Each structure stands twice: as structure tokens, then as C-alpha cells.
Amino acid sequence: LVRASRSHVAPLRLPHLLKDVPLGIKEHPLFYQVWDVHLGEGQSMYLYDAIMEGRPYPVEALFIAGSNPLLTWPESSRLAEALKKVKFLAVMDLFMTDTAKHAHLLLPAATFLERYELCDYYSVIFGIPYMMLRKKCIEPLGESRSDVDLWLEVARRMGFGEHFPWRSVEEVLDYALKPTGYTFKDLEEAYPSGVWFGAVNYGEYLKRGFKTPSGKVELYSETLAKHGYDPLPTPREPLESPYGEGREEYPLVLTTGSRLIFYTHSQLRNVERLRKQCPEPYVEVNPDTARAYGLRDGGLALVETRRGSVTVKVKVTPSIAPRILNMPHGWSEANVNLLTSRRPADPISGCPELKALLAKVTPLQP
């Protein structure tokens, strides 16, 4: 096992100022904090009820930045109802996304070419102890602003200036970099191509053990047991099982979330060269399934679950098992999240089940 040193920057979060417990944490406490690791996020699947029903407390305003939940979150129709109900919705993005169309206020974000950004995540993602400053190439066009500039302005106007005293992105990055011994100017001028820090540690667990209470790989987890969860990995049927209720009406299994190498979630479909490689949404079916349901390659079909229906082109391929339907996400033209469920399937994290949903398919063209 390999662990790379991490750059420890000064935190900008202020969790002690939160007046309410983040959504879903009472139901899923380990999603918020495990041992001494403070993840600091609520479970977003509980946002729907907070907006629509005021449970566990009402949410009347939202600020969505760099996200398109109407295409990437489950049960899109329910989320659309929720976004219409909030009294104020602001969206900060580069494009007029499906989510941005619901906003009362759309704020144009600066692209990566128009802002500075500290890239200190290489050690976490790639195991490389490396840090660099992404440089601003041009000034922001039009009325676009960097995320940091916007949040500093919002903080000042909301009366939190004492907690956000910086006047520029450069000052914020100087504050964040202080524990590393580097400054914004260092990374911009002295080390424009970045700096190495720490080391890559191989076999560290042989001396120090793992960062678990026992110091070992825990196949049996005392932590899970104390919270009332199964302490051992336990196989369970999906909430919507082909061996359970509903299988007569919905005899197939829909799986979603498969990655398309040309796109990232709902991004990049406006890039012509990429769109040519994968021009339209589709549902993948096995040849046996296609024959059984009268589907033809390139024909249209109606895919349905208990939540809704989507019309989409059929792609017949032997790479998908019989009785399985596979639909990638992120398409406005055929939003698979109109079919998915937000119901928490994993009792520990509260995450929904997006890989096993009962479905049926009907050909729309002979």
C-alpha cells in the first residue's frame, strides 16, 4: 500500500457557526464523521423533504455552484418541484444548465483560464506529493467572477466580514498556504511549475498499522457494531429486487451511472468534437433481451420505472447481460434520473441505489 504526504493548508470552513445539524446526519452519523476524520457534509438526499415538507427543518433558499443536480441527482421530477418551491435560488455556473434555468439569479462563473486556483490534491488522487498554483491567463470576461471573489463578497454583505477578512483571492491563498511555508508569490513566481513536498511512503502500515481503532484491516468493524450496523460485509437484495415485489410489472433491471469517456457527468456535451464521438443518449440491451421485447438497434423505446418514463434510442450489445438495461446519465434529452430513486439504500451513508432498479421497456417503433 502507498500513501503520499499531503499538503496541510489552513481550513476555510467554519462548522462551529452552524446553527442546525446538517441534513441526514442524525440518520447517518458515520457519513459526517468517522473516528477522527471529519467529513463535514450532510446527506443531500434529505434536501428534498426539507424543502417540500420542512423536515427536519425548512430550507427556503439555495445557492448552487458548479453543479447540475437536475441531471445528476436521482428523482429529477421531485427535485424540480423542490426547486420551484424555494423562495430564492441562485446558481453560479459557466453555462445555462437544466438547473440554472430554474434560478431566480444566475451568476456567471470564471473559467479556469480566468482565475487562480491552488492544486494541492495530487497526493490524494494520484499518490503524488505535489502542489502548484494554476495561473490566471486573462481577466474574467464580462461580469464573470471567480468563486472565491463571489464568496468573499457574499460573506461581507451578510455580516461575516470578521470571519472572511481577505480582500482578494491572493490573500485567501496566502492564508491557506501559511502552514506549508509557501506563499502565493512563491508559487506564482519562484516555483511556477509547482513544488514537491514530503514523500511517497511504501509499506507504512508494516510499522504504524492502519488508521483504524485496531490498527488492522477490519473485516469485522466494532465501530459499525456500536452504531447498530452489520459489523461484517453482509450481502442484501436491492430495495427493488427482481426476486421481490413488482417484478411482474417491471421484469428488467435498470443500472445507471456508467461512465462515458467523452463526458464528465452532464459536462462537455457542448464540445463539438466530443459530441461527434457520442452524439445522443441510448439504452444498452443484450441481443436476447432485444429479441424478447421486439427492440431493434437504433430504434426508439420507452423505458419505465415506478418514478417515470424516458424515450431513448436502443443500442443492442452483447456486453450487457440479459434482463439488464444500462443508461448513462447526464443527458438533457433523455434524463435517466427521471427513473431513479432517492430512497436511502445504504444504511450507513444514506446513499441511494442507482445500479439496481426494476424497470420495463417497450418498443416505440416496429
CSV table of C-alpha atoms in Angstrom, one decimal:
chain,number,residue,atom,x,y,z
A,1,LEU,CA,0.0,0.0,0.0
A,2,VAL,CA,1.2,3.5,-0.8
A,3,ARG,CA,0.5,6.8,1.0
A,4,ALA,CA,1.7,10.2,-0.3
A,5,SER,CA,2.4,13.1,2.0
A,6,ARG,CA,-0.4,15.7,1.9
A,7,SER,CA,-0.1,19.5,2.0
A,8,HIS,CA,-1.9,20.7,5.1
A,9,VAL,CA,-3.5,24.0,4.2
A,10,ALA,CA,-5.3,26.3,6.7
A,11,PRO,CA,-9.1,25.5,6.7
A,12,LEU,CA,-11.7,27.9,5.4
A,13,ARG,CA,-14.7,26.1,6.8
A,14,LEU,CA,-16.5,27.4,9.9
A,15,PRO,CA,-18.5,24.4,11.2
A,16,HIS,CA,-18.8,26.0,14.7
A,17,LEU,CA,-21.1,28.7,13.3
A,18,LEU,CA,-23.7,26.2,12.1
A,19,LYS,CA,-26.9,26.5,14.0
A,20,ASP,CA,-28.5,23.4,12.7
A,21,VAL,CA,-27.3,19.8,12.2
A,22,PRO,CA,-26.6,19.1,8.5
A,23,LEU,CA,-29.3,17.1,6.8
A,24,GLY,CA,-29.3,13.4,7.2
A,25,ILE,CA,-26.6,13.3,9.9
A,26,LYS,CA,-28.9,12.0,12.7
A,27,GLU,CA,-29.9,9.1,10.4
A,28,HIS,CA,-26.4,8.5,9.1
A,29,PRO,CA,-23.8,9.8,11.6
A,30,LEU,CA,-20.9,8.0,10.1
A,31,PHE,CA,-21.4,9.9,6.8
A,32,TYR,CA,-20.5,13.0,8.7
A,33,GLN,CA,-17.6,11.8,10.9
A,34,VAL,CA,-15.7,8.5,11.1
A,35,TRP,CA,-13.2,8.3,14.1
A,36,ASP,CA,-11.2,11.5,13.9
A,37,VAL,CA,-12.0,12.1,10.2
A,38,HIS,CA,-14.5,14.9,10.0
A,39,LEU,CA,-16.1,14.7,6.5
A,40,GLY,CA,-18.3,17.7,7.2
A,41,GLU,CA,-21.1,17.2,4.7
A,42,GLY,CA,-24.8,16.4,5.0
A,43,GLN,CA,-26.6,13.8,3.0
A,44,SER,CA,-28.2,15.6,0.1
A,45,MET,CA,-31.0,13.0,-0.4
A,46,TYR,CA,-32.7,14.6,2.6
A,47,LEU,CA,-32.8,18.0,0.9
A,48,TYR,CA,-36.0,17.1,-1.0
A,49,ASP,CA,-38.0,16.7,2.3
A,50,ALA,CA,-36.5,19.8,3.9
A,51,ILE,CA,-37.8,21.9,1.0
A,52,MET,CA,-41.1,20.2,0.3
A,53,GLU,CA,-42.2,19.3,3.9
A,54,GLY,CA,-39.9,21.3,6.2
A,55,ARG,CA,-38.4,18.1,7.7
A,56,PRO,CA,-36.3,18.2,9.8
A,57,TYR,CA,-36.2,22.0,9.3
A,58,PRO,CA,-37.3,24.2,6.4
A,59,VAL,CA,-35.0,25.2,3.6
A,60,GLU,CA,-36.2,28.3,1.7
A,61,ALA,CA,-33.1,29.4,-0.2
A,62,LEU,CA,-30.4,27.6,-2.2
A,63,PHE,CA,-27.1,28.6,-3.7
A,64,ILE,CA,-25.9,26.0,-6.2
A,65,ALA,CA,-22.3,26.4,-7.5
A,66,GLY,CA,-20.7,24.3,-10.2
A,67,SER,CA,-23.4,21.6,-10.0
A,68,ASN,CA,-26.3,20.5,-12.2
A,69,PRO,CA,-28.4,18.3,-9.8
A,70,LEU,CA,-31.4,18.2,-12.1
A,71,LEU,CA,-29.4,15.9,-14.3
A,72,THR,CA,-27.1,14.3,-11.8
A,73,TRP,CA,-29.3,13.7,-8.7
A,74,PRO,CA,-32.0,10.9,-8.5
A,75,GLU,CA,-35.7,11.6,-8.9
A,76,SER,CA,-35.3,14.7,-11.1
A,77,SER,CA,-39.0,15.3,-11.2
A,78,ARG,CA,-39.3,15.6,-7.4
A,79,LEU,CA,-36.2,17.8,-7.3
A,80,ALA,CA,-37.7,20.1,-10.0
A,81,GLU,CA,-40.8,20.5,-7.8
A,82,ALA,CA,-38.5,21.4,-4.9
A,83,LEU,CA,-36.5,24.0,-6.8
A,84,LYS,CA,-39.8,25.6,-7.9
A,85,LYS,CA,-40.8,25.8,-4.2
A,86,VAL,CA,-37.8,27.6,-2.7
A,87,LYS,CA,-38.2,31.3,-2.3
A,88,PHE,CA,-34.8,32.1,-3.7
A,89,LEU,CA,-32.5,30.0,-5.9
A,90,ALA,CA,-29.1,31.3,-7.1
A,91,VAL,CA,-26.9,29.3,-9.5
A,92,MET,CA,-23.3,30.1,-10.3
A,93,ASP,CA,-22.1,28.3,-13.4
A,94,LEU,CA,-20.4,28.7,-16.8
A,95,PHE,CA,-23.5,27.6,-18.8
A,96,MET,CA,-27.3,27.8,-18.8
A,97,THR,CA,-27.7,24.3,-17.4
A,98,ASP,CA,-31.0,22.5,-16.7
A,99,THR,CA,-30.6,23.5,-13.1
A,100,ALA,CA,-29.7,27.1,-13.9
A,101,LYS,CA,-33.0,27.5,-15.9
A,102,HIS,CA,-34.8,27.3,-12.6
A,103,ALA,CA,-32.7,30.1,-10.9
A,104,HIS,CA,-34.0,33.4,-9.8
A,105,LEU,CA,-30.4,34.7,-10.1
A,106,LEU,CA,-27.8,33.3,-12.4
A,107,LEU,CA,-24.2,34.3,-11.7
A,108,PRO,CA,-21.6,33.8,-14.4
A,109,ALA,CA,-18.5,31.9,-13.1
A,110,ALA,CA,-15.0,32.5,-14.2
A,111,THR,CA,-13.4,29.6,-16.2
A,112,PHE,CA,-10.1,28.1,-15.1
A,113,LEU,CA,-8.3,30.4,-17.5
A,114,GLU,CA,-9.7,33.5,-15.7
A,115,ARG,CA,-8.9,32.6,-12.1
A,116,TYR,CA,-6.1,31.4,-9.8
A,117,GLU,CA,-6.5,28.0,-8.1
A,118,LEU,CA,-4.4,26.1,-5.7
A,119,CYS,CA,-4.0,22.5,-6.9
A,120,ASP,CA,-3.0,20.5,-3.9
A,121,TYR,CA,-4.9,17.3,-4.4
A,122,TYR,CA,-2.4,15.3,-6.4
A,123,SER,CA,-1.4,13.3,-3.3
A,124,VAL,CA,-5.0,12.3,-2.6
A,125,ILE,CA,-6.0,11.4,-6.1
A,126,PHE,CA,-2.7,10.2,-7.7
A,127,GLY,CA,-0.4,9.5,-4.7
A,128,ILE,CA,1.9,12.2,-5.8
A,129,PRO,CA,3.1,14.7,-3.1
A,130,TYR,CA,3.0,17.8,-5.4
A,131,MET,CA,1.4,21.2,-5.3
A,132,MET,CA,1.2,24.0,-7.8
A,133,LEU,CA,-0.7,27.2,-8.5
A,134,ARG,CA,-2.9,27.3,-11.6
A,135,LYS,CA,-2.3,30.7,-13.1
A,136,LYS,CA,-4.9,33.1,-14.4
A,137,CYS,CA,-4.3,33.7,-18.1
A,138,ILE,CA,-6.8,36.5,-18.7
A,139,GLU,CA,-9.0,38.7,-16.7
A,140,PRO,CA,-12.6,37.5,-16.3
A,141,LEU,CA,-14.8,38.3,-19.3
A,142,GLY,CA,-18.0,40.2,-18.9
A,143,GLU,CA,-19.5,40.1,-15.5
A,144,SER,CA,-18.0,36.7,-14.6
A,145,ARG,CA,-16.1,36.3,-11.3
A,146,SER,CA,-14.1,33.6,-9.6
A,147,ASP,CA,-15.9,31.5,-6.9
A,148,VAL,CA,-13.6,32.9,-4.2
A,149,ASP,CA,-14.3,36.5,-5.2
A,150,LEU,CA,-18.0,35.9,-5.1
A,151,TRP,CA,-18.0,34.2,-1.7
A,152,LEU,CA,-15.9,36.9,-0.2
A,153,GLU,CA,-18.4,39.5,-1.4
A,154,VAL,CA,-21.3,37.4,-0.1
A,155,ALA,CA,-19.7,37.0,3.3
A,156,ARG,CA,-19.1,40.7,3.7
A,157,ARG,CA,-22.7,41.6,2.7
A,158,MET,CA,-24.1,39.0,5.1
A,159,GLY,CA,-22.1,40.5,8.0
A,160,PHE,CA,-19.5,37.8,8.3
A,161,GLY,CA,-16.6,40.0,7.3
A,162,GLU,CA,-14.7,39.3,10.5
A,163,HIS,CA,-14.5,35.6,9.5
A,164,PHE,CA,-13.6,36.4,5.9
A,165,PRO,CA,-11.2,39.4,6.2
A,166,TRP,CA,-9.4,38.9,2.9
A,167,ARG,CA,-9.9,41.3,0.1
A,168,SER,CA,-8.6,39.2,-2.8
A,169,VAL,CA,-8.0,35.6,-3.9
A,170,GLU,CA,-4.3,36.2,-3.5
A,171,GLU,CA,-4.8,37.0,0.2
A,172,VAL,CA,-7.0,33.9,0.7
A,173,LEU,CA,-4.4,31.7,-0.8
A,174,ASP,CA,-1.7,33.2,1.3
A,175,TYR,CA,-3.8,32.4,4.4
A,176,ALA,CA,-4.4,28.8,3.2
A,177,LEU,CA,-0.7,28.2,2.3
A,178,LYS,CA,0.7,29.5,5.6
A,179,PRO,CA,1.1,26.1,7.2
A,180,THR,CA,3.1,24.9,4.2
A,181,GLY,CA,5.7,27.6,4.4
A,182,TYR,CA,5.0,28.8,0.9
A,183,THR,CA,3.2,32.0,-0.3
A,184,PHE,CA,1.1,32.9,-3.2
A,185,LYS,CA,4.1,34.8,-4.7
A,186,ASP,CA,6.3,31.8,-4.2
A,187,LEU,CA,4.1,29.5,-6.3
A,188,GLU,CA,3.4,32.2,-8.9
A,189,GLU,CA,7.0,33.4,-9.4
A,190,ALA,CA,9.6,31.3,-7.7
A,191,TYR,CA,8.0,27.9,-8.4
A,192,PRO,CA,5.6,28.4,-11.3
A,193,SER,CA,5.7,24.7,-12.2
A,194,GLY,CA,4.9,23.7,-8.7
A,195,VAL,CA,6.7,22.1,-5.7
A,196,TRP,CA,7.3,18.7,-4.3
A,197,PHE,CA,6.8,18.2,-0.6
A,198,GLY,CA,7.1,15.2,1.8
A,199,ALA,CA,7.5,11.7,0.4
A,200,VAL,CA,5.7,8.7,-1.0
A,201,ASN,CA,5.6,6.1,1.7
A,202,TYR,CA,5.5,2.5,0.8
A,203,GLY,CA,4.5,-0.3,3.2
A,204,GLU,CA,4.0,2.3,6.0
A,205,TYR,CA,1.3,0.0,7.6
A,206,LEU,CA,4.0,-2.6,8.4
A,207,LYS,CA,5.4,-0.2,11.1
A,208,ARG,CA,2.4,2.0,12.0
A,209,GLY,CA,-0.6,-0.1,11.2
A,210,PHE,CA,-3.7,1.2,9.5
A,211,LYS,CA,-5.7,4.2,10.7
A,212,THR,CA,-8.4,2.1,12.3
A,213,PRO,CA,-9.1,1.7,16.0
A,214,SER,CA,-7.3,-1.7,16.0
A,215,GLY,CA,-4.6,-0.6,13.6
A,216,LYS,CA,-5.5,-3.6,11.4
A,217,VAL,CA,-7.6,-4.2,8.3
A,218,GLU,CA,-11.0,-4.6,10.0
A,219,LEU,CA,-13.2,-7.2,8.3
A,220,TYR,CA,-15.3,-7.0,11.5
A,221,SER,CA,-15.9,-3.4,12.5
A,222,GLU,CA,-16.5,-2.5,16.1
A,223,THR,CA,-17.4,1.0,15.0
A,224,LEU,CA,-20.2,-0.3,12.8
A,225,ALA,CA,-21.4,-2.6,15.6
A,226,LYS,CA,-21.6,0.2,18.1
A,227,HIS,CA,-23.8,2.2,15.7
A,228,GLY,CA,-26.2,-0.8,15.2
A,229,TYR,CA,-25.0,-1.7,11.7
A,230,ASP,CA,-23.8,-5.1,10.5
A,231,PRO,CA,-20.2,-5.3,11.6
A,232,LEU,CA,-19.3,-7.7,8.7
A,233,PRO,CA,-19.9,-7.2,5.0
A,234,THR,CA,-23.4,-8.6,4.5
A,235,PRO,CA,-25.0,-9.2,1.1
A,236,ARG,CA,-28.5,-7.9,0.7
A,237,GLU,CA,-31.0,-7.8,-2.1
A,238,PRO,CA,-31.5,-4.4,-3.6
A,239,LEU,CA,-34.5,-2.4,-2.4
A,240,GLU,CA,-36.1,-3.2,-5.8
A,241,SER,CA,-35.2,-6.8,-6.3
A,242,PRO,CA,-36.0,-9.0,-9.3
A,243,TYR,CA,-37.0,-11.6,-6.6
A,244,GLY,CA,-39.3,-9.2,-4.7
A,245,GLU,CA,-42.4,-7.1,-5.2
A,246,GLY,CA,-43.1,-5.5,-8.6
A,247,ARG,CA,-41.1,-8.0,-10.7
A,248,GLU,CA,-44.2,-9.0,-12.7
A,249,GLU,CA,-44.8,-5.4,-13.9
A,250,TYR,CA,-41.2,-4.4,-14.1
A,251,PRO,CA,-39.3,-7.6,-15.1
A,252,LEU,CA,-36.0,-6.0,-16.0
A,253,VAL,CA,-33.2,-4.3,-14.0
A,254,LEU,CA,-32.0,-0.8,-14.9
A,255,THR,CA,-28.5,0.2,-14.0
A,256,THR,CA,-27.2,3.8,-14.3
A,257,GLY,CA,-24.0,5.8,-13.8
A,258,SER,CA,-21.7,4.1,-16.3
A,259,ARG,CA,-19.0,6.5,-17.4
A,260,LEU,CA,-18.7,7.8,-20.9
A,261,ILE,CA,-15.0,8.7,-21.6
A,262,PHE,CA,-16.1,11.7,-23.7
A,263,TYR,CA,-18.1,13.4,-20.9
A,264,THR,CA,-18.0,14.1,-17.2
A,265,HIS,CA,-21.5,13.7,-15.7
A,266,SER,CA,-23.5,16.4,-17.5
A,267,GLN,CA,-20.5,18.4,-18.8
A,268,LEU,CA,-18.8,18.7,-22.2
A,269,ARG,CA,-21.8,17.8,-24.4
A,270,ASN,CA,-21.4,21.3,-26.0
A,271,VAL,CA,-18.0,20.4,-27.3
A,272,GLU,CA,-18.5,19.5,-31.0
A,273,ARG,CA,-15.6,17.1,-31.3
A,274,LEU,CA,-16.7,15.1,-28.3
A,275,ARG,CA,-20.4,15.2,-29.3
A,276,LYS,CA,-19.4,13.6,-32.7
A,277,GLN,CA,-18.0,10.6,-30.8
A,278,CYS,CA,-21.1,10.1,-28.7
A,279,PRO,CA,-23.9,12.2,-30.3
A,280,GLU,CA,-27.0,11.1,-28.4
A,281,PRO,CA,-28.3,9.2,-25.4
A,282,TYR,CA,-29.1,5.5,-25.5
A,283,VAL,CA,-30.1,2.4,-23.5
A,284,GLU,CA,-28.0,-0.7,-23.9
A,285,VAL,CA,-29.7,-4.1,-24.1
A,286,ASN,CA,-28.5,-7.6,-24.7
A,287,PRO,CA,-29.4,-9.2,-28.0
A,288,ASP,CA,-31.6,-11.8,-26.2
A,289,THR,CA,-33.5,-9.0,-24.4
A,290,ALA,CA,-33.9,-7.1,-27.7
A,291,ARG,CA,-35.4,-10.2,-29.3
A,292,ALA,CA,-37.7,-10.9,-26.4
A,293,TYR,CA,-39.1,-7.4,-26.3
A,294,GLY,CA,-39.1,-6.6,-30.0
A,295,LEU,CA,-36.4,-4.0,-29.8
A,296,ARG,CA,-34.1,-3.1,-32.7
A,297,ASP,CA,-30.7,-1.5,-32.7
A,298,GLY,CA,-31.2,2.2,-33.4
A,299,GLY,CA,-34.9,2.1,-32.8
A,300,LEU,CA,-36.8,4.1,-30.1
A,301,ALA,CA,-38.0,2.6,-26.9
A,302,LEU,CA,-39.8,3.7,-23.8
A,303,VAL,CA,-38.0,2.8,-20.5
A,304,GLU,CA,-40.2,3.0,-17.4
A,305,THR,CA,-39.8,2.6,-13.6
A,306,ARG,CA,-42.1,3.4,-10.8
A,307,ARG,CA,-40.9,7.0,-10.9
A,308,GLY,CA,-41.4,7.9,-14.5
A,309,SER,CA,-40.5,7.1,-18.1
A,310,VAL,CA,-38.0,8.2,-20.7
A,311,THR,CA,-37.9,7.8,-24.5
A,312,VAL,CA,-34.5,6.8,-25.8
A,313,LYS,CA,-32.6,5.1,-28.6
A,314,VAL,CA,-31.8,1.4,-28.3
A,315,LYS,CA,-28.2,0.1,-28.5
A,316,VAL,CA,-28.0,-3.7,-28.8
A,317,THR,CA,-24.8,-5.1,-27.5
A,318,PRO,CA,-23.6,-8.4,-26.1
A,319,SER,CA,-21.5,-6.6,-23.4
A,320,ILE,CA,-24.7,-6.2,-21.3
A,321,ALA,CA,-26.1,-9.2,-19.5
A,322,PRO,CA,-29.6,-10.4,-20.4
A,323,ARG,CA,-32.5,-8.7,-18.5
A,324,ILE,CA,-30.3,-5.7,-17.8
A,325,LEU,CA,-30.9,-2.1,-19.2
A,326,ASN,CA,-27.9,0.3,-19.0
A,327,MET,CA,-28.5,4.0,-19.4
A,328,PRO,CA,-25.7,6.6,-18.9
A,329,HIS,CA,-26.6,9.8,-17.1
A,330,GLY,CA,-26.1,13.5,-17.8
A,331,TRP,CA,-28.3,13.8,-20.9
A,332,SER,CA,-31.0,16.5,-21.1
A,333,GLU,CA,-32.6,14.7,-24.0
A,334,ALA,CA,-33.1,11.5,-22.0
A,335,ASN,CA,-32.6,12.1,-18.3
A,336,VAL,CA,-32.2,8.7,-16.7
A,337,ASN,CA,-32.6,10.3,-13.3
A,338,LEU,CA,-36.3,10.7,-14.0
A,339,LEU,CA,-36.3,7.0,-13.4
A,340,THR,CA,-34.1,6.6,-10.4
A,341,SER,CA,-34.9,6.6,-6.7
A,342,ARG,CA,-33.5,8.9,-3.9
A,343,ARG,CA,-34.6,6.4,-1.2
A,344,PRO,CA,-31.5,5.7,1.1
A,345,ALA,CA,-30.4,2.2,0.3
A,346,ASP,CA,-27.1,2.1,2.2
A,347,PRO,CA,-28.0,2.4,5.9
A,348,ILE,CA,-24.5,3.7,6.8
A,349,SER,CA,-24.1,6.5,4.2
A,350,GLY,CA,-27.7,7.0,3.2
A,351,CYS,CA,-26.7,6.9,-0.5
A,352,PRO,CA,-29.4,5.8,-3.0
A,353,GLU,CA,-29.4,2.7,-5.1
A,354,LEU,CA,-28.7,3.7,-8.7
A,355,LYS,CA,-27.4,0.3,-10.0
A,356,ALA,CA,-30.4,-1.9,-9.5
A,357,LEU,CA,-33.9,-0.5,-10.3
A,358,LEU,CA,-36.8,-2.5,-11.5
A,359,ALA,CA,-37.8,-1.4,-15.0
A,360,LYS,CA,-39.6,-2.3,-18.2
A,361,VAL,CA,-39.1,-1.5,-21.8
A,362,THR,CA,-41.5,-1.1,-24.7
A,363,PRO,CA,-40.6,-0.6,-28.4
A,364,LEU,CA,-41.9,2.6,-29.9
A,365,GLN,CA,-41.0,1.6,-33.5
A,366,PRO,CA,-41.5,-1.8,-35.0
